[in-house]
Coordinates of C-alpha atoms in Angstrom, one line a residue:
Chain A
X1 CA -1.2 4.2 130.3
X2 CA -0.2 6.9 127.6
X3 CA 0.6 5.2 124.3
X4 CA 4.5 5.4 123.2
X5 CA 4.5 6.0 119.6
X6 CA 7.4 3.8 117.5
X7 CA 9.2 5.6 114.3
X8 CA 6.8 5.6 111.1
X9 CA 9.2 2.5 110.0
X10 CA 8.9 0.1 112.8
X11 CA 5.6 0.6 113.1
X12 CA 4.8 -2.9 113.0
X13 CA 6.3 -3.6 116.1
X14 CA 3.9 -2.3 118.7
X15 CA 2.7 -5.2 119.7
X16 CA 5.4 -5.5 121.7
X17 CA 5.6 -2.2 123.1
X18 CA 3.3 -1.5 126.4
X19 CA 5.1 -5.2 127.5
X20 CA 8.6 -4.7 126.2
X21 CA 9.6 -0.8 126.3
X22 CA 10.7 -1.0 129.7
X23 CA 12.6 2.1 131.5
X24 CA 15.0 0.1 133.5
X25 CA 17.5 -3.0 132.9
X26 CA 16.2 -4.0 136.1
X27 CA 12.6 -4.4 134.5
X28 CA 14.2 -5.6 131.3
X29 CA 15.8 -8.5 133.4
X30 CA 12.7 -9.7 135.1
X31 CA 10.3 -9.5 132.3
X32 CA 12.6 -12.6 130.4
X33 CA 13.2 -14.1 133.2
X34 CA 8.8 -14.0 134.0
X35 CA 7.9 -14.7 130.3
X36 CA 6.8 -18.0 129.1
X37 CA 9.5 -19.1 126.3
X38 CA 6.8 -18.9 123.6
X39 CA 6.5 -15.4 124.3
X40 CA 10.1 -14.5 124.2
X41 CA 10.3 -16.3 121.1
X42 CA 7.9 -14.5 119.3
X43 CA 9.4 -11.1 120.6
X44 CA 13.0 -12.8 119.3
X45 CA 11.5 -14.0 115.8
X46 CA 9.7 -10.6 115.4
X47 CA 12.9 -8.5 116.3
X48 CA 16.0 -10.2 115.0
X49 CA 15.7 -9.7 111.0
X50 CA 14.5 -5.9 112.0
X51 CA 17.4 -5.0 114.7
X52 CA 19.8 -3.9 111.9
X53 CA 17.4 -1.6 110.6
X54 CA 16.6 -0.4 114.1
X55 CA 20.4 -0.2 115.0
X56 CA 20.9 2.1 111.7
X57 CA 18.3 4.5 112.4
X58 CA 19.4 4.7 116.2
X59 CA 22.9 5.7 115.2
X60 CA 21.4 8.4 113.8
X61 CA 19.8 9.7 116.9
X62 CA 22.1 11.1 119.4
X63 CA 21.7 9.3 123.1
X64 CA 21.2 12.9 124.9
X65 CA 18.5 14.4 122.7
X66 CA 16.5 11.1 122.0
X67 CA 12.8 12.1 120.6
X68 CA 10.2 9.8 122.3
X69 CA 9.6 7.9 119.4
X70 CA 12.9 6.7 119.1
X71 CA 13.8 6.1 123.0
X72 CA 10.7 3.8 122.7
X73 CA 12.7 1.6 119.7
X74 CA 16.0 1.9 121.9
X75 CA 13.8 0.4 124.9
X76 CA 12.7 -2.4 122.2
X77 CA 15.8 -2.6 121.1
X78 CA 17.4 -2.9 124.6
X79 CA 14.7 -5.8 126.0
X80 CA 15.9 -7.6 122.5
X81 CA 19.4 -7.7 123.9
X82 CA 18.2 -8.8 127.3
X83 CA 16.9 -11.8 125.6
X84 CA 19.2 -12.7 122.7
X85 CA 21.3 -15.3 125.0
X86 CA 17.9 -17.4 125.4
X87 CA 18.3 -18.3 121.8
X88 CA 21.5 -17.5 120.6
X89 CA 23.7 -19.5 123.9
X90 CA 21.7 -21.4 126.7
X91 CA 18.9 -23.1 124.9
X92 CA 16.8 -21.3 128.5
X93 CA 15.8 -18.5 130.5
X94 CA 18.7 -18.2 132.2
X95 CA 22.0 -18.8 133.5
X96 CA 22.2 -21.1 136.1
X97 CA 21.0 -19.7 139.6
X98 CA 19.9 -22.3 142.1
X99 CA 21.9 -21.0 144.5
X100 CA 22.1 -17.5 143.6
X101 CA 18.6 -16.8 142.8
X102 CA 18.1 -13.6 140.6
X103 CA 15.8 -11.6 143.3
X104 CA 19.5 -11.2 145.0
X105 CA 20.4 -9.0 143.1
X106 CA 19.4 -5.3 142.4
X107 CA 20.7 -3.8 139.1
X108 CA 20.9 0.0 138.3
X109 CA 22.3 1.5 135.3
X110 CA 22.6 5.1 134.5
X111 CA 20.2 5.2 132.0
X112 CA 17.6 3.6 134.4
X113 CA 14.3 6.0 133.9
X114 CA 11.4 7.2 136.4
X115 CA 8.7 7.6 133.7
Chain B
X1 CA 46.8 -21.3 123.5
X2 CA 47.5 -25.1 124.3
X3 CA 48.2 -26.1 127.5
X4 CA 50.5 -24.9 129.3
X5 CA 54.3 -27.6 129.2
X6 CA 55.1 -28.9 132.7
X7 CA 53.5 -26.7 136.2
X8 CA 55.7 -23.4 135.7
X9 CA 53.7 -21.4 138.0
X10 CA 54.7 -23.9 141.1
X11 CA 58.2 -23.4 139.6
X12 CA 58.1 -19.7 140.0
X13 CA 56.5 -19.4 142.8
X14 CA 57.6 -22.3 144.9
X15 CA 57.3 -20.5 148.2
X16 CA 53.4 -21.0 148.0
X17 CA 53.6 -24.7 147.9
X18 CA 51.4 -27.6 146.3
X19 CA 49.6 -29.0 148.7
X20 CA 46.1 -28.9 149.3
X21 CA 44.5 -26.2 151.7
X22 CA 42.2 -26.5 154.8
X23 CA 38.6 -25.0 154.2
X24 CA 38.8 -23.3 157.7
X25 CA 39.2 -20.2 156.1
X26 CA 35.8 -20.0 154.8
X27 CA 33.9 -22.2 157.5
X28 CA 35.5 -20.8 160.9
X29 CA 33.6 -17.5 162.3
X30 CA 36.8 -17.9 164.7
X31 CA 38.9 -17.5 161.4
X32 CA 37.3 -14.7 160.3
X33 CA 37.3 -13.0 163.3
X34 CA 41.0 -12.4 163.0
X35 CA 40.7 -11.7 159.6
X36 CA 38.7 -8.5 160.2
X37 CA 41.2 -7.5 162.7
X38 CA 44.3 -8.4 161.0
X39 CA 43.4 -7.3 157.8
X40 CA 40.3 -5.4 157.4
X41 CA 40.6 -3.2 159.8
X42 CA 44.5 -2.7 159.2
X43 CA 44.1 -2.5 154.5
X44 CA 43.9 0.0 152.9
X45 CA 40.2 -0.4 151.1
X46 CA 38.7 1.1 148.4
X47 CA 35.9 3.7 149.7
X48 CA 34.9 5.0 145.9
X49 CA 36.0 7.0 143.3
X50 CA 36.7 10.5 143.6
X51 CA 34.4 11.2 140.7
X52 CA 31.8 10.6 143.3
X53 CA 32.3 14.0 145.2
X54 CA 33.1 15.9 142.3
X55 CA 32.8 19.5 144.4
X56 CA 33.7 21.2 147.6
X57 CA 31.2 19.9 150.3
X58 CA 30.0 16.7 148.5
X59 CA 30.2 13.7 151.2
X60 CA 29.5 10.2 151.0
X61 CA 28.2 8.3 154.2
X62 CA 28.7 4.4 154.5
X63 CA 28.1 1.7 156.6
X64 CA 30.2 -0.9 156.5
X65 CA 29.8 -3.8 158.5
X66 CA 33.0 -5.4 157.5
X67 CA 34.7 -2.4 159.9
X68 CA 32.3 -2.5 162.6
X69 CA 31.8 1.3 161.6
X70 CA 30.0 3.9 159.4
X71 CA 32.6 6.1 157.3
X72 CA 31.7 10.0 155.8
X73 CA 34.4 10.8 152.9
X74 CA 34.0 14.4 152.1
X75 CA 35.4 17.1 149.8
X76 CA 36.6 19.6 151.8
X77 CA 36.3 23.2 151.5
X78 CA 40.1 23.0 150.6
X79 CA 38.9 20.5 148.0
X80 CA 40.7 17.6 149.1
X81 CA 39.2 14.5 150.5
X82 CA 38.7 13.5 154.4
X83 CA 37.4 10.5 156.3
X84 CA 35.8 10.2 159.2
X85 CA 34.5 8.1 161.8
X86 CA 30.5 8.8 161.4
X87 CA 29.8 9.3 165.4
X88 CA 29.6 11.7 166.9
X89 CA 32.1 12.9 169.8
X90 CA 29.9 14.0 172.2
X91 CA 27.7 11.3 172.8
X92 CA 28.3 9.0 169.8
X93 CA 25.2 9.2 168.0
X94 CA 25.8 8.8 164.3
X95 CA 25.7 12.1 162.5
X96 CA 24.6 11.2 159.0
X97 CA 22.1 8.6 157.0
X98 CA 23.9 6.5 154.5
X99 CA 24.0 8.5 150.6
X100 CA 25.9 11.0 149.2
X101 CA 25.1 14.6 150.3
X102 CA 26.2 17.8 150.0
X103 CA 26.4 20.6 152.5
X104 CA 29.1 22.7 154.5
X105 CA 27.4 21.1 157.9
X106 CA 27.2 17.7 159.7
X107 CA 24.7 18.0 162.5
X108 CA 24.3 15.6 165.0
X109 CA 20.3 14.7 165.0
X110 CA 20.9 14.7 168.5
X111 CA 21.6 17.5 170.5
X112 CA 22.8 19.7 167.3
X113 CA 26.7 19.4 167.4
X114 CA 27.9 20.5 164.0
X115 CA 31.1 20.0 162.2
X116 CA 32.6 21.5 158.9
X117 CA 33.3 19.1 156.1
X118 CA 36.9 18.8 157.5
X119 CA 36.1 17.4 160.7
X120 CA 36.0 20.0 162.5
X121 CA 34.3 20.4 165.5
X122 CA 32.4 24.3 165.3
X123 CA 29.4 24.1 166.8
X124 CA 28.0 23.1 170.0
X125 CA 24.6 24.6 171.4
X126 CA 24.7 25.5 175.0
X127 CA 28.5 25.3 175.3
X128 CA 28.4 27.5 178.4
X129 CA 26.4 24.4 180.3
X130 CA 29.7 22.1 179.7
X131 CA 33.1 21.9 181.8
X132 CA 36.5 22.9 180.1
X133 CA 35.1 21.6 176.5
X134 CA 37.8 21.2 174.0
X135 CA 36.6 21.7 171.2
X136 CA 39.9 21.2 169.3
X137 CA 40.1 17.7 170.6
X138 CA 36.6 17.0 169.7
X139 CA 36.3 16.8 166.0
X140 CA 35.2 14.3 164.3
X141 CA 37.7 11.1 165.0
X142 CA 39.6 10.9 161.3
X143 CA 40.4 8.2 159.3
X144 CA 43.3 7.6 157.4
X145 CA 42.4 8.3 153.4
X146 CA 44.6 8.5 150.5
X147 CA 43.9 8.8 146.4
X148 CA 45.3 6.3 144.1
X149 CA 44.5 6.3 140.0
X150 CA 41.4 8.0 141.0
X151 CA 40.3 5.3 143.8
X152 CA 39.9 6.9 147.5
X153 CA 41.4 4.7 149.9
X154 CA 40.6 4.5 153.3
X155 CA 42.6 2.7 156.8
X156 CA 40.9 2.4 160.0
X157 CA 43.1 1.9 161.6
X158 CA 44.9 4.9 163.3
X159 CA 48.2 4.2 162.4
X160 CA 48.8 2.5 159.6
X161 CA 51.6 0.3 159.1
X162 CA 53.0 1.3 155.9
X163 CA 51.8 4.4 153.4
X164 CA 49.0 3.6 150.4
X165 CA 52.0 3.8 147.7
X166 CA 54.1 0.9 149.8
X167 CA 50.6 -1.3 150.2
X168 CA 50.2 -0.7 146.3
X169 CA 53.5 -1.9 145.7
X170 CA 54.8 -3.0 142.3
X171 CA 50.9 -1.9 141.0
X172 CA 51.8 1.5 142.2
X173 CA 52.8 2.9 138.4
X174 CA 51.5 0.2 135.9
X175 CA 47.4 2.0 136.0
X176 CA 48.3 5.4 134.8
X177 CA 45.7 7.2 133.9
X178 CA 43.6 4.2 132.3
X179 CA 40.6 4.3 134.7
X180 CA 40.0 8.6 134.3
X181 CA 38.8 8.1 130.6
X182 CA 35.6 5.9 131.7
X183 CA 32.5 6.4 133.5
X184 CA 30.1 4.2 135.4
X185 CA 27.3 3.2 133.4
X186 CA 25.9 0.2 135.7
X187 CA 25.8 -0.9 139.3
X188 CA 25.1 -4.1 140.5
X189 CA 24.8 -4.8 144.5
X190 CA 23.8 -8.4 146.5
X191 CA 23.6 -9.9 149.8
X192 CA 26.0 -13.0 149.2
X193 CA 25.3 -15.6 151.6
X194 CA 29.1 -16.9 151.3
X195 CA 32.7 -16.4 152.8
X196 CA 33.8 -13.6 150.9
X197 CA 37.6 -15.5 149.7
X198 CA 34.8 -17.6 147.6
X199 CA 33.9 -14.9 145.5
X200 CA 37.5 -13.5 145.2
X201 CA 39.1 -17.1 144.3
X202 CA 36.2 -17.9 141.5
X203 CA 37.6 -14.9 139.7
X204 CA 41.2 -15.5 139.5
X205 CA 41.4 -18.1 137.7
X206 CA 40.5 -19.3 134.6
X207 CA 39.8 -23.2 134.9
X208 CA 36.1 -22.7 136.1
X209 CA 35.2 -21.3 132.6
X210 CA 35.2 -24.0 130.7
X211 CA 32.7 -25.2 132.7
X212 CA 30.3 -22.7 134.3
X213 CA 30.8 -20.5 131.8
X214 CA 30.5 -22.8 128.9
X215 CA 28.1 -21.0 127.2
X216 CA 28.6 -17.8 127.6
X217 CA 30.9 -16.0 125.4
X218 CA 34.4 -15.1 127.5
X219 CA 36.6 -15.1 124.5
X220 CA 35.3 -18.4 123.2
X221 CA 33.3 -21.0 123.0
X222 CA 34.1 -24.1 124.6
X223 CA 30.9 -25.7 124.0
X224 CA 30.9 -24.9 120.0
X225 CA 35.0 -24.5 119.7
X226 CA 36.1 -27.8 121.7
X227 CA 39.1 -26.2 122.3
X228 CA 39.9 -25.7 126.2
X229 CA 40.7 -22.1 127.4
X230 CA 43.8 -21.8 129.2
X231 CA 46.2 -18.6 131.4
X232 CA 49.1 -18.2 129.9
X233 CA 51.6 -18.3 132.2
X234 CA 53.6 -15.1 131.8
X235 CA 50.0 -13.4 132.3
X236 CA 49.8 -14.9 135.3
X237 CA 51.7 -11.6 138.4
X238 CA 51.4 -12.8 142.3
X239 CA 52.8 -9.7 143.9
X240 CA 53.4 -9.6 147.8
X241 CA 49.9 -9.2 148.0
X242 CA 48.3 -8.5 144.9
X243 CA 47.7 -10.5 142.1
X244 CA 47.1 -10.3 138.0
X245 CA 46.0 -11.9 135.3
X246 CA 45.5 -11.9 131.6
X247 CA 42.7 -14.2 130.3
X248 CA 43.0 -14.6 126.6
X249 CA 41.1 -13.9 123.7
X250 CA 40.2 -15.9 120.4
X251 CA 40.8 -18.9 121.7
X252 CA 39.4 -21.5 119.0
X253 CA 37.1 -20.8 115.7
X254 CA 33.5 -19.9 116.4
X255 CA 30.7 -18.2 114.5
X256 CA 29.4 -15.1 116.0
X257 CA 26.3 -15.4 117.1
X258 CA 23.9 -12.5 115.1
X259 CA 23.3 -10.4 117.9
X260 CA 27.1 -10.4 119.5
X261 CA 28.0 -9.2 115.2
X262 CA 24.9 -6.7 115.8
X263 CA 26.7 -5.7 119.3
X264 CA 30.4 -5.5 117.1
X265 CA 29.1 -3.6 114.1
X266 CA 27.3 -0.7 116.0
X267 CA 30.2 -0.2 119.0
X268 CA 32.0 -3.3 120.1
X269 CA 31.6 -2.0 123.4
X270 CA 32.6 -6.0 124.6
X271 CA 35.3 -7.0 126.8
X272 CA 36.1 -10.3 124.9
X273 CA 37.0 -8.7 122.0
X274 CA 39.7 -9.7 120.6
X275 CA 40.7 -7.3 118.1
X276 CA 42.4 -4.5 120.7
X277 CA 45.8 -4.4 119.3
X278 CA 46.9 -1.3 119.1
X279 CA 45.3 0.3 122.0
X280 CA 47.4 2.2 124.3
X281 CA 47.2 0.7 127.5
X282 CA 49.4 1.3 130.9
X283 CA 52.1 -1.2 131.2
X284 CA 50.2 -3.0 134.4
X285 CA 47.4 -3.9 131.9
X286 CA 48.3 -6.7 129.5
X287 CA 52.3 -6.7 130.8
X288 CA 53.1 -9.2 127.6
X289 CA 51.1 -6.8 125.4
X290 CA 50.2 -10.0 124.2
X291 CA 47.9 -10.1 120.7
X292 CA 46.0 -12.7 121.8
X293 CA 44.5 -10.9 125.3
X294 CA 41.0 -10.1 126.3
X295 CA 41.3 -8.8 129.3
X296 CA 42.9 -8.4 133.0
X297 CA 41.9 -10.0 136.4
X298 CA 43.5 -7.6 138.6
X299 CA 42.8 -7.9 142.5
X300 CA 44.0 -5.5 144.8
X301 CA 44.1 -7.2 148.5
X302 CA 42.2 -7.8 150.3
X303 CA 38.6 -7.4 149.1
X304 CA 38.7 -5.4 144.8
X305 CA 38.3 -7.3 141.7
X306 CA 39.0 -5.0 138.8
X307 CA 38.3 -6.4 135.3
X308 CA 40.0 -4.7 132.5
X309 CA 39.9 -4.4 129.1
X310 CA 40.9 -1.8 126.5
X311 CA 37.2 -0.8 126.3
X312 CA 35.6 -1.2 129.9
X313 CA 37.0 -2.1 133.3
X314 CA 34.8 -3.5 136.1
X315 CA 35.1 -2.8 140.0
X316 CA 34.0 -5.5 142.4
X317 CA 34.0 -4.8 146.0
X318 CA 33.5 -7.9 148.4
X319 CA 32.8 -6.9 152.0
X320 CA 32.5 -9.6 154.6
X321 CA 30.4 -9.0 158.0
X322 CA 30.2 -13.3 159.4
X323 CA 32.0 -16.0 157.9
X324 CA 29.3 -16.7 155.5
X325 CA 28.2 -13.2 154.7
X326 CA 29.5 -10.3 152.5
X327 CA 28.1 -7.9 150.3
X328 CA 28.6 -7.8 146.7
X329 CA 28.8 -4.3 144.9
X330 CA 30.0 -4.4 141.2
X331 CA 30.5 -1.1 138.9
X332 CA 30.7 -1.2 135.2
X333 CA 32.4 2.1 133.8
X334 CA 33.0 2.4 130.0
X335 CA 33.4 5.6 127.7
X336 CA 29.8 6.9 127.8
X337 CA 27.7 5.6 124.0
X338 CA 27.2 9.3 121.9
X339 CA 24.3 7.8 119.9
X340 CA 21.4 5.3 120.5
X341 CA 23.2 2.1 118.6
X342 CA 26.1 2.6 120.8
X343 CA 23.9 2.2 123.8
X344 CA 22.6 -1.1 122.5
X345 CA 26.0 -2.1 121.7
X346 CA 26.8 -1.5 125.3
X347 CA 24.0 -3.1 126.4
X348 CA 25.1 -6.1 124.9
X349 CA 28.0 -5.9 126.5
X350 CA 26.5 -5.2 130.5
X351 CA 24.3 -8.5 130.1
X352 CA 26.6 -10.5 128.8
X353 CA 29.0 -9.4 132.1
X354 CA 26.2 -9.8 134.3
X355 CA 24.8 -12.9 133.7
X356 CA 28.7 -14.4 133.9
X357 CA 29.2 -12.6 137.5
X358 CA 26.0 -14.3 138.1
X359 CA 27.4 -17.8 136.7
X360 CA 30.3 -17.1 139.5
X361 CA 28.1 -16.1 142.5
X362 CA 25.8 -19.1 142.0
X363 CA 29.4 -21.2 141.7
X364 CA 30.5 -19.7 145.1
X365 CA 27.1 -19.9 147.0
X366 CA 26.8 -23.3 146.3
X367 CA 30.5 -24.3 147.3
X368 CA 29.1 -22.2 150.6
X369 CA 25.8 -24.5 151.2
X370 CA 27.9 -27.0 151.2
X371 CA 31.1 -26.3 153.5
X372 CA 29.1 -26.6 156.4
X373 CA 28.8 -30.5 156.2
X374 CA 32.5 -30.9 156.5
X375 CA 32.1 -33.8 154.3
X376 CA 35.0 -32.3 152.2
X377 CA 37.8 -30.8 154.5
X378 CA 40.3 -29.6 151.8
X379 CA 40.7 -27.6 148.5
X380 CA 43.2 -28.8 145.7
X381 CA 44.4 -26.2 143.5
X382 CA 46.2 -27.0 140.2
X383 CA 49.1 -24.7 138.3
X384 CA 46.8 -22.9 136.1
X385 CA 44.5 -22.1 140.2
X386 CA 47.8 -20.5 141.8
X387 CA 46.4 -17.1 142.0
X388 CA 43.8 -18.8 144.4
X389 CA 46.3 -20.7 146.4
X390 CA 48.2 -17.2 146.5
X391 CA 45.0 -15.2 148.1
X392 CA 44.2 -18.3 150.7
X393 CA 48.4 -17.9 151.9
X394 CA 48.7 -14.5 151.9
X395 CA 45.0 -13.8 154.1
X396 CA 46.8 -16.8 156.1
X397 CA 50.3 -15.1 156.5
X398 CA 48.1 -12.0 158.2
X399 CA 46.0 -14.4 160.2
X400 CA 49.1 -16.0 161.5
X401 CA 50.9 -13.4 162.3
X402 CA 48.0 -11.3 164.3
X403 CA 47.7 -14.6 166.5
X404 CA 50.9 -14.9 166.9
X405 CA 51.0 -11.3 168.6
X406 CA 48.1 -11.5 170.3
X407 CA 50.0 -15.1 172.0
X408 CA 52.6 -13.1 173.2

């Protein structure tokens, strides 16, 4: 797997790259919904007091000419707002879904990627 | 707000009763039945938007169940949109997969007919071999499609009762021009394993979400707040058909959490935000131009769920093929983020929708599971449920009516 490079400043963060800068929401929903809670809690811990920084030097980037480096943070970035709710509402992985189980449904956004 | 003095809704609309309703509807295959034929295949439906087939010769083939057919909507060469029965007329093989396409050609993959993006019949290989052929007569059988607020509307059936602007009705003017300024960003599509009135009815009102959607953030908090969210009644429209309403905003104190300020700070891209005054909206979308609004529940009959709010509106489609089946297909459409905070922003936004449609489909699929005992043979809906009691008597009013005829 090629290595995706982070911006010089969030360099510390790629640990959590080759499992957590995914290329669809689709992936991003089924990697929290597959982690063990200690694992998303150490993604949440390691995210949350960096996110402003990362959201300030996104708004800087333009979404249609994104250099690699940063459409790797903005996949971080995204996979930290797939899991925010864990912490920050239920208290658990998900909604509830007993009878609506989440293989039912198939998610595609527009910025879904191939790569 | 508190709640609301007295039952005004049953006040206002006393012709739809307060009694409890039979669960027929969504248990009898015999029920639904005549719903597909007295209103499915008689509505006009919502195919897509015409944002779909932006060009001359872009066509759009689907299978839908719920009609017993497959449709192909196409931009003509004369750049207006046709429908079409997708079969083909000489020996009723269908003529294209399922997708969008684009081509000046349908060929039959059987024996090569071809028709023109109109419907026309102009090709037909060995014509010389058939007897008196008509090719005039032999076009592709049309369906009835017309445009409203961007939205392509298609009726199967062959001669529809009243025009798309009379089925709109009082909705017919009140959407100007609020849906062309966004574009769809997400799609979400299921196999429900539920009467497709289960889905429609746990949108419509706004009881349920102070329960199964406790936690998540629609406006408030109940869980942190205490305060119980309620419709106010002036929000809450039941057309002859149609049906509207406003679900409020800001109801009760509560802390953001840090990533819903994150979300706010870089793009407030989220629907239960309450600080929209000031937006120009149509006059169907928040009719008291109340302060205090989130956003609209607006359901089009018989089977569209559009959620709007000043910065995103949601499209759900609901298309029944049994009793207990339909399919689900939900689009998100927002103005498109220009730089990458924005787009986390939205993000925030598109999970916090889906994991509340998902609150509502579990809600509905369970109610399903357990219809089938007949333990429990009756629904009770209160003042602030109306707008479900509305959809179970109008669907009723069509149901009656189509059996009455066929009696006769």
């Amino acid at each position: 797997m090629k290595e995706k490079p982070l911006p010089a400043p969030f360099a510390e963060l790629m640990e959590f790259v080759p499992e957590w800068a995914l290329a669809t929401e689709a992936e991003r929903f089924h990697q929290r919904l597959s982690s063990e809670m200690a694992t998303l809690k150490r993604f949440y811990d390691a995210l949350l007091p960096r996110m402003d920084a990362i959201c300030a030097y996104l708004q800087e980037c333009p979404l249609q000419n994104l250099s690699e480096e940063a459409r790797t943070l903005l996949d971080l970035a995204l996979s930290f707002i797939e899991i925010s709710r864990v912490f920050e509402v239920w208290g658990k992985k998900d909604v509830r879904a007993d009878f609506f189980p989440p293989e039912q449904v198939q998610i595609r956004s527009l910025y879904d990627r191939s790569d | 707000m508190n709640a609301p003095t007295g039952r005004p809704l049953a006040q206002r609309y006393a012709h739809l009763g307060t009694g409890p309703i039979s669960v027929e509807p969504v248990a009898s295959p015999e029920y639904f039945a005549l719903e597909r034929a007295s209103i499915f295949k008689r509505s006009w439906l919502i195919i897509g938007r015409e944002d779909d087939l932006p060009n001359p010769g872009d066509y759009l083939v689907k299978d839908i169940e719920t009609l017993q057919t497959s449709l192909i909507i196409a931009r003509g060469e004369d750049g207006k949109i046709h429908a079409f029965h997708n079969m083909c007329s000489h020996r009723g093989m269908a003529v294209c997969p399922a997708g969008f396409h684009s081509g000046k050609r349908l060929n039959c993959p059987f024996h090569g007919w071809s028709y023109d993006l109109q419907g026309k019949l102009v090709g037909v290989p060995d014509e010389d071999q058939f007897y008196d052929l008509d090719r005039k007569s032999l076009g592709l059988t049309g369906v009835q499609s017309e445009v409203w607020e961007g939205f392509i509307f298609i009726n199967v059936d062959p001669r529809p009762t009243e025009s798309l602007k009379d089925f709109l009705g009082e909705l017919y003017g009140g959407y100007l021009g609020y849906f062309d300024t966004m574009h769809k960003v997400d799609t979400y599509t299921a196999d429900l394993r539920m009467n497709w009135k289960l889905y429609v009815d746990s949108s419509i009102e706004a009881y349920h979400a102070n329960v199964v959607h406790e936690q998540n953030n629609t406006g408030q908090n109940q869980k942190t707040s205490g305060i119980r969210l309620y419709l106010n009644p002036s929000s809450v429209r039941l057309y002859k058909r149609h049906r509207s309403i406003g679900v409020p905003a800001g109801v009760g104190q509560r802390e953001y959490s840090p990533t819903e300020t994150l979300a706010y700070k870089y793009g407030a891209m989220t629907p239960y935000d309450a600080r929209q005054e000031g937006r120009l909206l149509p006059p169907g979308i928040n009719v008291d131009k109340d302060p205090h609004w989130a956003f609209d529940i607006l359901e089009i009959f018989p089977n569209t769920i559009l959620f709007l709010s000043a910065p995103m509106y949601v499209a759900l489609y609901v298309w029944p093929s049994a009793v207990d089946q339909c399919k689900l297909e939900a689009e998100i459409y927002t103005p498109l983020p220009q730089n990458a905070a924005e787009r986390v922003s939205l993000e925030y936004a598109l999970v916090s929708l889906r994991e509340v449609v998902r609150e509502d489909l579990n809600t509905a699929a369970g109610i399903q599971r357990r219809v089938r005992s007949g333990a429990v043979r009756q629904f009770h809906f209160s003042d602030q449920e109306i707008a479900v009691r509305h959809n179970y008597k109008v669907v009723d009013e069509y149901v009656s009516a189509y059996r009455a005829a066929v009696a006769k």
